[in-house]
PDB file of C-alpha atoms in Angstrom:
ATOM      1  CA  MET A   1     122.605  55.816 132.622  1.00 81.00           C
ATOM      2  CA  LYS A   2     123.847  52.251 132.011  1.00 87.00           C
ATOM      3  CA  GLU A   3     126.812  53.717 130.144  1.00 90.00           C
ATOM      4  CA  GLU A   4     127.787  55.897 133.127  1.00 92.00           C
ATOM      5  CA  LEU A   5     127.618  52.871 135.419  1.00 93.00           C
ATOM      6  CA  HIS A   6     129.766  50.786 133.035  1.00 92.00           C
ATOM      7  CA  ILE A   7     132.371  53.572 132.945  1.00 92.00           C
ATOM      8  CA  ALA A   8     132.308  53.786 136.750  1.00 92.00           C
ATOM      9  CA  VAL A   9     132.774  49.998 137.008  1.00 92.00           C
ATOM     10  CA  ALA A  10     135.715  50.085 134.580  1.00 92.00           C
ATOM     11  CA  ASN A  11     137.356  52.855 136.635  1.00 90.00           C
ATOM     12  CA  GLY A  12     136.419  51.493 140.064  1.00 88.00           C
ATOM     13  CA  GLN A  13     134.704  54.792 140.667  1.00 91.00           C
ATOM     14  CA  ARG A  14     132.252  55.818 143.386  1.00 94.00           C
ATOM     15  CA  VAL A  15     128.797  56.858 142.226  1.00 96.00           C
ATOM     16  CA  THR A  16     125.702  58.521 143.551  1.00 96.00           C
ATOM     17  CA  VAL A  17     122.519  57.001 142.158  1.00 97.00           C
ATOM     18  CA  LYS A  18     119.252  58.938 142.455  1.00 97.00           C
ATOM     19  CA  LEU A  19     116.106  56.858 142.154  1.00 97.00           C
ATOM     20  CA  HIS A  20     112.694  57.978 140.902  1.00 97.00           C
ATOM     21  CA  ASP A  21     111.395  57.901 144.495  1.00 97.00           C
ATOM     22  CA  ASP A  22     114.164  60.414 145.462  1.00 97.00           C
ATOM     23  CA  GLU A  23     116.195  57.802 147.374  1.00 97.00           C
ATOM     24  CA  ILE A  24     119.945  58.287 146.950  1.00 97.00           C
ATOM     25  CA  ILE A  25     122.458  55.438 147.043  1.00 96.00           C
ATOM     26  CA  THR A  26     126.199  56.147 147.211  1.00 96.00           C
ATOM     27  CA  GLY A  27     128.910  53.540 146.745  1.00 95.00           C
ATOM     28  CA  VAL A  28     131.259  51.846 144.305  1.00 95.00           C
ATOM     29  CA  ALA A  29     129.698  50.543 141.098  1.00 94.00           C
ATOM     30  CA  GLU A  30     130.463  46.860 140.535  1.00 95.00           C
ATOM     31  CA  VAL A  31     129.851  44.343 137.771  1.00 93.00           C
ATOM     32  CA  SER A  32     126.328  42.946 137.967  1.00 91.00           C
ATOM     33  CA  THR A  33     125.514  39.538 136.534  1.00 91.00           C
ATOM     34  CA  ASP A  34     121.843  40.551 136.397  1.00 94.00           C
ATOM     35  CA  PRO A  35     121.080  42.418 133.138  1.00 93.00           C
ATOM     36  CA  LYS A  36     118.157  44.284 134.746  1.00 96.00           C
ATOM     37  CA  HIS A  37     119.941  45.499 137.906  1.00 96.00           C
ATOM     38  CA  ALA A  38     122.920  47.692 138.734  1.00 96.00           C
ATOM     39  CA  LYS A  39     125.126  46.603 141.650  1.00 96.00           C
ATOM     40  CA  ILE A  40     126.347  49.282 144.050  1.00 96.00           C
ATOM     41  CA  GLN A  41     128.653  48.370 146.932  1.00 96.00           C
ATOM     42  CA  SER A  42     127.648  50.818 149.677  1.00 93.00           C
ATOM     43  CA  SER A  43     128.701  51.097 153.317  1.00 92.00           C
ATOM     44  CA  GLU A  44     125.700  48.899 154.151  1.00 92.00           C
ATOM     45  CA  GLY A  45     126.763  46.143 151.738  1.00 96.00           C
ATOM     46  CA  PRO A  46     125.869  45.311 148.142  1.00 96.00           C
ATOM     47  CA  THR A  47     122.684  46.806 146.720  1.00 95.00           C
ATOM     48  CA  TRP A  48     121.044  45.690 143.480  1.00 96.00           C
ATOM     49  CA  VAL A  49     119.013  48.480 141.893  1.00 96.00           C
ATOM     50  CA  PRO A  50     116.658  47.936 138.945  1.00 97.00           C
ATOM     51  CA  TYR A  51     117.832  50.091 136.030  1.00 96.00           C
ATOM     52  CA  GLU A  52     114.223  51.206 135.490  1.00 97.00           C
ATOM     53  CA  ASP A  53     114.208  52.781 138.999  1.00 97.00           C
ATOM     54  CA  ILE A  54     117.294  54.933 138.336  1.00 97.00           C
ATOM     55  CA  GLU A  55     116.695  58.581 137.504  1.00 97.00           C
ATOM     56  CA  HIS A  56     120.291  59.868 137.475  1.00 96.00           C
ATOM     57  CA  VAL A  57     123.879  58.642 138.000  1.00 96.00           C
ATOM     58  CA  SER A  58     126.761  60.889 139.090  1.00 95.00           C
ATOM     59  CA  MET A  59     130.377  59.807 139.340  1.00 93.00           C
ATOM     60  CA  ILE A  60     132.208  61.043 142.424  1.00 88.00           C
ATOM     61  CA  GLY A  61     135.836  62.198 142.432  1.00 75.00           C
ATOM     62  CA  ASN A  62     138.766  60.079 141.397  1.00 68.00           C
ATOM     63  CA  PRO A  63     138.724  56.347 140.723  1.00 61.00           C
ATOM     64  CA  VAL A  64     139.130  54.049 143.753  1.00 55.00           C
ATOM     65  CA  HIS A  65     142.292  51.905 143.685  1.00 54.00           C
TER      66      HIS A  65
END
């Protein structure tokens, strides 16, 4: 899961993150300075998600430029 997020960050790619509580967050994966949290830039602003809460990561379409 961390690997998919790192690839998405490197490619500037949008992701869909499904959490264990079935919440879904969609946005652009960004570099996080917190080793325990992923950073997703969504339409509502930046969201920091604990890696332990993430069930699945999907990359969406082509990289964002």
